Coordinates of C-alpha atoms in Angstrom, one line a residue:
X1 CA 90.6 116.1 81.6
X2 CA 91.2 113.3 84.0
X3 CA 90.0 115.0 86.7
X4 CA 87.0 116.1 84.7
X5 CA 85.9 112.7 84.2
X6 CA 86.8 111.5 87.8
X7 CA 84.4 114.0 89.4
X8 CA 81.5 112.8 87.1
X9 CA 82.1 109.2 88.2
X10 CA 82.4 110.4 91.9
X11 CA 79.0 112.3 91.6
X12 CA 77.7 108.8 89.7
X13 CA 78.7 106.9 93.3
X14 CA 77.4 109.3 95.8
X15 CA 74.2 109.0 94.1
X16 CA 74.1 105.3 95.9
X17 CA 74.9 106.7 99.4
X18 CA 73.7 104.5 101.7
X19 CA 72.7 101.7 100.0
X20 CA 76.0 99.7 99.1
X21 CA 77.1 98.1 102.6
X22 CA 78.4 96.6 103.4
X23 CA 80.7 96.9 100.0
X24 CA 81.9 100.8 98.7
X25 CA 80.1 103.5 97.1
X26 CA 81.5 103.4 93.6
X27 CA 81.4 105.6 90.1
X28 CA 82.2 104.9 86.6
X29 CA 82.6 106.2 83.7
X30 CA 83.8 105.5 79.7
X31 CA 85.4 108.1 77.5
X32 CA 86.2 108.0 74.6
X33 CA 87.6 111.3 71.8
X34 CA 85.9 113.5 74.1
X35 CA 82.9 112.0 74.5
X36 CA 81.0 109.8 77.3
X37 CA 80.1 106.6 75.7
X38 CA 79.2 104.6 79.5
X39 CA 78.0 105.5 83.1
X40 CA 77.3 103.8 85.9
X41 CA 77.6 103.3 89.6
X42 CA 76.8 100.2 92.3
X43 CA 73.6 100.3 93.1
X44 CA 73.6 97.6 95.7
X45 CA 75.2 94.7 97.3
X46 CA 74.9 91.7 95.5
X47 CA 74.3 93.7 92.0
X48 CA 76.9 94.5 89.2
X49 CA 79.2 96.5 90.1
X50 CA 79.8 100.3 88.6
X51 CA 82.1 98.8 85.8
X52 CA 79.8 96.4 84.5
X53 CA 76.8 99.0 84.4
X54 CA 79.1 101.4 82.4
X55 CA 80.2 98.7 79.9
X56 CA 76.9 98.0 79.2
X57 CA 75.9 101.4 77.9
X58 CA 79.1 101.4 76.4
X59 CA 78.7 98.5 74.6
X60 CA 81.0 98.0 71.2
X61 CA 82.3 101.6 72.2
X62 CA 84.0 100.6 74.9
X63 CA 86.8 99.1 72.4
X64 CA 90.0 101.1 72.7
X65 CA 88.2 103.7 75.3
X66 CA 88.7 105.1 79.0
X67 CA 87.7 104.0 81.5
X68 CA 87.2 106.7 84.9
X69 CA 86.8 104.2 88.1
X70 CA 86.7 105.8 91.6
X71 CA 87.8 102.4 93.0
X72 CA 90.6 100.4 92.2
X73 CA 88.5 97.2 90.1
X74 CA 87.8 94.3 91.8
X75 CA 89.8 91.0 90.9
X76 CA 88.1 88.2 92.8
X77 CA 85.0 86.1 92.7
X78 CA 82.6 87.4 95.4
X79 CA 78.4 88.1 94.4
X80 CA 79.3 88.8 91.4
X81 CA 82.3 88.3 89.0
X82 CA 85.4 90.1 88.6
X83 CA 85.1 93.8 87.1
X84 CA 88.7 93.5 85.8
X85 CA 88.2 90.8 83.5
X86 CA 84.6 92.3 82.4
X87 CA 86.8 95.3 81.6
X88 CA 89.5 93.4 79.9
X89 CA 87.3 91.2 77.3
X90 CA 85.5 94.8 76.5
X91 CA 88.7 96.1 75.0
X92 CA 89.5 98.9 77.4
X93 CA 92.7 100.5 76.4
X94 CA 93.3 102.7 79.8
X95 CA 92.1 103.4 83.1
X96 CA 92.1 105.8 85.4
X97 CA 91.5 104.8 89.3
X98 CA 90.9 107.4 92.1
X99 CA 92.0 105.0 95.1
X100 CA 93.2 102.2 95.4
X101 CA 90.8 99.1 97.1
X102 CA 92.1 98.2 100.8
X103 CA 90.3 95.2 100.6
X104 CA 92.7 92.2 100.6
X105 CA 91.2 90.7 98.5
X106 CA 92.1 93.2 95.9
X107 CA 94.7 95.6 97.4
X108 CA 96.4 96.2 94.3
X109 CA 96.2 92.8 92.2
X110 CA 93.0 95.2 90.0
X111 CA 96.3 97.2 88.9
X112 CA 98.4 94.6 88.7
X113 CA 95.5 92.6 86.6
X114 CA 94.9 94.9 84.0
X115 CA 98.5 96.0 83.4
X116 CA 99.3 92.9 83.0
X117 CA 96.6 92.5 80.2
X118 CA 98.9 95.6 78.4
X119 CA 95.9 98.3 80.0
X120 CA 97.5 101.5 80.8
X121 CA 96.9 102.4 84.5
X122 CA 96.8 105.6 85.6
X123 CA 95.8 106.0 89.5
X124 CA 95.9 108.7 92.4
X125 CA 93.1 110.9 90.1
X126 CA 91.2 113.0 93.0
X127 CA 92.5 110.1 95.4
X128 CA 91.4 112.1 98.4
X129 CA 87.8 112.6 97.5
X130 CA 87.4 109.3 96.7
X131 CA 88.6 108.2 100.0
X132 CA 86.6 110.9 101.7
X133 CA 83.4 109.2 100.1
X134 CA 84.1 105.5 101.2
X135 CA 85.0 106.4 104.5
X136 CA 83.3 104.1 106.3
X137 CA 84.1 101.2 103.8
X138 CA 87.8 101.8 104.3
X139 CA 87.4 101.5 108.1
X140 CA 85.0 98.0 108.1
X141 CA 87.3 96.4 105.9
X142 CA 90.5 97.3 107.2
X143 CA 89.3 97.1 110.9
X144 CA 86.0 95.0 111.0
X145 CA 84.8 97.6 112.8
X146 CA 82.2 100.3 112.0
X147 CA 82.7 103.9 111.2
X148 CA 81.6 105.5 114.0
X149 CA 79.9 109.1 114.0
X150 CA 78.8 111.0 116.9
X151 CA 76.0 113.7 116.2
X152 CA 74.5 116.5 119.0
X153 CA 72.2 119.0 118.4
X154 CA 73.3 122.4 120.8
X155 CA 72.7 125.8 121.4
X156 CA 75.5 128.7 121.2
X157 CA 76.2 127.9 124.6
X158 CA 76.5 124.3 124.3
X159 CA 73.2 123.0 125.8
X160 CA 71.0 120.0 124.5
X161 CA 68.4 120.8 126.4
X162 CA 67.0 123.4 129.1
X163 CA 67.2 122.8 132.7
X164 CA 63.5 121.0 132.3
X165 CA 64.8 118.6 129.7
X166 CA 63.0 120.0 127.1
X167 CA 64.7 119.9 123.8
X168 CA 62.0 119.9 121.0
X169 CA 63.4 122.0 119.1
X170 CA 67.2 123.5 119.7
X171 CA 67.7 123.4 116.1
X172 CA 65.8 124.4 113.0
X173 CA 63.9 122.5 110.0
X174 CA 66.7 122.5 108.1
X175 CA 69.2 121.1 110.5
X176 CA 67.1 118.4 111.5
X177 CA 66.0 117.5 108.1
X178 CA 69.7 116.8 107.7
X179 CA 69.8 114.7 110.7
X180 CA 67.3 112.5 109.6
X181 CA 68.7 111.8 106.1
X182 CA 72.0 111.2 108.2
X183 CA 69.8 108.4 109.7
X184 CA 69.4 107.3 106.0
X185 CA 73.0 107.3 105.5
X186 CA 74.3 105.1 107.8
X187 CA 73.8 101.5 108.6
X188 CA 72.7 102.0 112.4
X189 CA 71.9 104.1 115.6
X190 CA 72.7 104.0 118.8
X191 CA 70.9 105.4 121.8
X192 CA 71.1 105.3 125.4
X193 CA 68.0 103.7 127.3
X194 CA 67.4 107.2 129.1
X195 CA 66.6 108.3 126.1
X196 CA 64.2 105.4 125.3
X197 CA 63.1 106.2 128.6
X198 CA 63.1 109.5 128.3
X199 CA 61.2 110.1 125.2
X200 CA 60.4 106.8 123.7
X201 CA 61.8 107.8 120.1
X202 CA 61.4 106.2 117.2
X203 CA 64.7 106.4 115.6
X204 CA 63.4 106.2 111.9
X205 CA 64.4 107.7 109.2
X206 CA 61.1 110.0 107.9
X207 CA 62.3 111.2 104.9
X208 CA 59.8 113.4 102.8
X209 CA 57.2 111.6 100.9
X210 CA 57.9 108.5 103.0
X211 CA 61.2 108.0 101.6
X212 CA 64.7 106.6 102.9
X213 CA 65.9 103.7 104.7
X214 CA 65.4 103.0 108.4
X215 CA 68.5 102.5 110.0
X216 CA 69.0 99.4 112.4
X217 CA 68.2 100.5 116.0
X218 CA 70.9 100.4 118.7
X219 CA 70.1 100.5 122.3
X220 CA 72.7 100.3 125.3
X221 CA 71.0 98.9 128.0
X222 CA 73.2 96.9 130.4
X223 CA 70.3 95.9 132.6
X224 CA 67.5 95.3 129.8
X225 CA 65.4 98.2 131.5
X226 CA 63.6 99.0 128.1
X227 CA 59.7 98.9 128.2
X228 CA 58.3 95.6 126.1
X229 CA 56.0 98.5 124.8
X230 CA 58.8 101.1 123.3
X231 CA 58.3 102.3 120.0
X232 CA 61.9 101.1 118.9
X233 CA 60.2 97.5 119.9
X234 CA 56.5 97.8 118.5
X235 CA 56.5 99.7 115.4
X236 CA 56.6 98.4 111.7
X237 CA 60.0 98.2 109.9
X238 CA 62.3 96.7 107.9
X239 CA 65.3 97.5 110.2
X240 CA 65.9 95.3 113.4
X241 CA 66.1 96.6 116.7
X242 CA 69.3 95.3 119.0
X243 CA 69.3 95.2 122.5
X244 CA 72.8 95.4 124.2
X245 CA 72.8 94.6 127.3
X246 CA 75.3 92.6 129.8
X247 CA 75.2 89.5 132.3
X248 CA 73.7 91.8 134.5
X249 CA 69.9 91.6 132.5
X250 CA 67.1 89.3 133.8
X251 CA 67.3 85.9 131.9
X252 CA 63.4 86.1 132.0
X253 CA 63.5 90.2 130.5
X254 CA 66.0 89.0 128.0
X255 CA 63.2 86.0 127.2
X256 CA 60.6 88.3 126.2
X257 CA 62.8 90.6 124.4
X258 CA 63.9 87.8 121.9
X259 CA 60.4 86.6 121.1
X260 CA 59.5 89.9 120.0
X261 CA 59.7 90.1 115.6
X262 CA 62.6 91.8 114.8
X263 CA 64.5 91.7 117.9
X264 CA 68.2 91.1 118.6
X265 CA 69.5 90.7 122.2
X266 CA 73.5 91.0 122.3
X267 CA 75.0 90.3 125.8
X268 CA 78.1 92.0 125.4
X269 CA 80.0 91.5 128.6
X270 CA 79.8 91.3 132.6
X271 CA 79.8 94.4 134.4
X272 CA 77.7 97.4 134.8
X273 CA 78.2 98.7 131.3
X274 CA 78.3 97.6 128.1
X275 CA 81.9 97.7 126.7
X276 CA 81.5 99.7 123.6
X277 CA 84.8 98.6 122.0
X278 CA 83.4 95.2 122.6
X279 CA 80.1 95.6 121.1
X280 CA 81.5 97.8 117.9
X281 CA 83.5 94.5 117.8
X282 CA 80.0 92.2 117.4
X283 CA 78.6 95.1 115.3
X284 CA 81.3 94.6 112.5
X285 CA 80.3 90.4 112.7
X286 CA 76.6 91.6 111.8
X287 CA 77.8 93.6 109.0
X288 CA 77.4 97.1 110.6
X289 CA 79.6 98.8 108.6
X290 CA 78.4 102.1 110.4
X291 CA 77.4 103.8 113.9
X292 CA 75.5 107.2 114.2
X293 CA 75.4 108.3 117.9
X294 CA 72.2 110.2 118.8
X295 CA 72.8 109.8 122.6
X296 CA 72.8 112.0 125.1
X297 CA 75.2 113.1 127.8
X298 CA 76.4 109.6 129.2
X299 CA 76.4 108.0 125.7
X300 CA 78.8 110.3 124.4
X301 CA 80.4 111.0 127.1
X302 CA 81.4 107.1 127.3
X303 CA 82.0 106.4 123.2
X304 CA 84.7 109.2 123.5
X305 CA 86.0 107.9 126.3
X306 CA 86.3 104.5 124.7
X307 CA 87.7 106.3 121.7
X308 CA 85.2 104.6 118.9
X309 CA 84.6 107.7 117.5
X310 CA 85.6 108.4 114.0
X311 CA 83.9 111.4 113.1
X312 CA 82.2 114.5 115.0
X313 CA 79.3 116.0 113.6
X314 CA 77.9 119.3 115.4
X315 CA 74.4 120.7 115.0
X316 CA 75.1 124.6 116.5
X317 CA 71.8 126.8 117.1
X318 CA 72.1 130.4 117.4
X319 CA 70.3 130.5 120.8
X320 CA 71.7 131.0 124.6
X321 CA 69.3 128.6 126.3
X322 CA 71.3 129.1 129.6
X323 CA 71.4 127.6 133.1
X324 CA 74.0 125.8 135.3
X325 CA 71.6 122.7 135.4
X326 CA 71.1 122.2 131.7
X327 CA 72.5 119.5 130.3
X328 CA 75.4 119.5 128.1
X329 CA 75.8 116.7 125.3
X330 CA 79.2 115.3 126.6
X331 CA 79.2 113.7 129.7
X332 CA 81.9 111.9 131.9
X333 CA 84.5 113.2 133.7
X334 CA 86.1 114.7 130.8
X335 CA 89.9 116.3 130.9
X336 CA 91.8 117.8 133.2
X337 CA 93.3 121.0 131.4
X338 CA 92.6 122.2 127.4
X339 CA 96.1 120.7 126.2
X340 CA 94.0 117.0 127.0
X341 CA 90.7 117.7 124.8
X342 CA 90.0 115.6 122.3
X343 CA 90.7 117.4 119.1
X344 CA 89.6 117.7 115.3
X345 CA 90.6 117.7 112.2
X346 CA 89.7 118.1 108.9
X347 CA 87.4 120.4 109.9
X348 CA 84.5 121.3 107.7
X349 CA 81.4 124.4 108.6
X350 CA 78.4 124.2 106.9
X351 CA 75.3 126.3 107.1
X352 CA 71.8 124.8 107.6
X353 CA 69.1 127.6 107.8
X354 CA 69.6 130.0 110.5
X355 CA 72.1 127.0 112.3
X356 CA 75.9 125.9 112.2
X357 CA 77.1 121.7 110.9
X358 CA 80.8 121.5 112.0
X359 CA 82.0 118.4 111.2
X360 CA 85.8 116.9 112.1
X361 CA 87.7 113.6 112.5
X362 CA 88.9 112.8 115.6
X363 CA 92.4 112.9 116.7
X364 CA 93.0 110.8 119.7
X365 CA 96.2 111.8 121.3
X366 CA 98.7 108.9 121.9

């Protein structure tokens, strides 16, 4: 029954996918003799938290019920007050926690908190699905870094695009309807500026029925080569655009960039190219709590290379679009024999229409 309830109040958190950073997705729900008395999940940051939402429906009920968390209860003061003496005062007599919170500022004192308070405590319920769905939240606040997640679009025999450069479209409506509402997901996206140059892309989110949340816009651009007139610099939204670029730019180029609205110029380092672990470095001090990689060759080949990459996720089209000069969507100078590839784990296949989603963790190799 525990594990009944936990999966209700991990589908209650998912529901808020994408909208919580930079704090976790989380799920809650009361029992009590069988029967759900409370629900409720975080809707956003700054707002009360899943406990409080499922107290409330609760109300007097919650009195001697369970309570179904998928994240250990906060115990600090933050943008709003402490869940685990909301939870307390409403006369909870157990709760059950998926995972524990990594955050130091809780990191078990939630437990400690309400077993103190004579709460039974019961924790580990479906631990790995709830860490699974805070992913990224575990990795910003343990590293202050953002979850990183590389995404390609290929045919069968690994091509992103024909010897031309065309690539509109290697994969169907449903695997790039999927794409987009990965753009939804995650807090930003990072091109290359050949692909700005290449095909001036928006990199919004367009949801159906002009829904969904643009991410922020990422481009690496050591030289600040972009066009004043690029759509990632003109168009209307409520997501910022960052330029990353390095002492290398034109003070003057860099001028104009930051008087344009909603414009962010980052000068990461000296050199030719912008140091990626660097930059996911000033990411995590804006609160980008997540990365999605829609590069082409040279981006990816150079986030794997600087091993930021958390996460693989691999759009495969049944087509052979063929040719020695096609490009491929991993550049660099890549391994030397198999027993060096980069490899991964986890490893889950999906089906999207008439097209493959392989999706892995990466496994770096000491």
């Amino acid at each position: 029954m525990d594990k009944k309830y936990m999966r209700l109040a991990l589908d209650l958190a998912a529901k808020a996918r994408g909208r919580t950073s930079p704090n976790p997705m989380v799920g809650a729900v009361v029992e009590k003799k069988g029967e759900i008395v409370g629900r409720g999940c975080h809707l956003k940051a700054g707002t009360p938290h899943a406990e409080i939402h499922a107290l409330n429906e609760a109300g007097e009920a919650a009195a001697g019920a369970t309570m179904y968390v998928t994240l250990e209860p906060c115990c600090h003061y933050g943008r709003t007050g402490p869940c685990t003496g909301a939870i307390i005062d409403a006369g909870i007599s157990r709760v059950v926690i998926a995972a524990r919170d990594p955050n130091p500022l809780v990191a078990g004192g939630g437990v400690k908190l309400l077993r103190s308070a004579g709460i039974e405590v019961t924790t580990g319920v479906l631990e790995e699905e709830a860490l699974i769905l805070n992913e990224v939240f575990i990795k910003y606040i343990t590293t202050g870094r953002p979850f990183v997640v590389a995404k390609a679009a290929v045919s069968l025999d690994g091509k992103i695009a024909t010897r031309t450069g065309k690539s509109k479209w290697i994969t169907g409506e449903e695997a790039r309807a999927y794409g987009r509402q990965l753009r939804d997901w995650y807090d930003a996206i990072m091109v290359g500026i050949g692909t700005v140059l290449a095909d001036d892309p928006a990199l919004t989110t367009r949801l159906p029925n002009g829904g969904g949340r643009d991410p922020v816009r990422i481009v690496l651009d050591s030289k600040a080569r972009i066009p004043l007139n690029a759509r990632v610099l003109t168009q209307e939204s409520a997501a910022p655009t960052i330029i990353a670029v390095t002492s290398q730019a034109s003070p003057e180029k860099l001028t104009e960039l930051r008087g344009k609205n909603g414009v962010q110029v980052l000068v990461v380092n000296e050199g030719a190219q912008v140091d990626l672990v660097r930059l996911m470095g000033l990411l995590g001090e804006e609160s980008i709590t997540s990365v999605l990689v829609e590069g082409g060759a040279l981006i990816h080949g150079s986030a794997f290379s600087a091993r930021i990459v958390d996460k693989a996720a691999w759009f495969i089209a049944p087509k052979i679009i063929g040719g020695q000069d096609a490009p491929g969507p991993v550049g660099g100078l890549g391994v030397d024999n198999p027993a060096e590839a980069m490899a991964l784990e986890r490893v889950k296949v999906s089906r999207l229409g008439e097209d493959l989603l392989i999706e892995g963790y990466l496994k770096y190799k000491e």
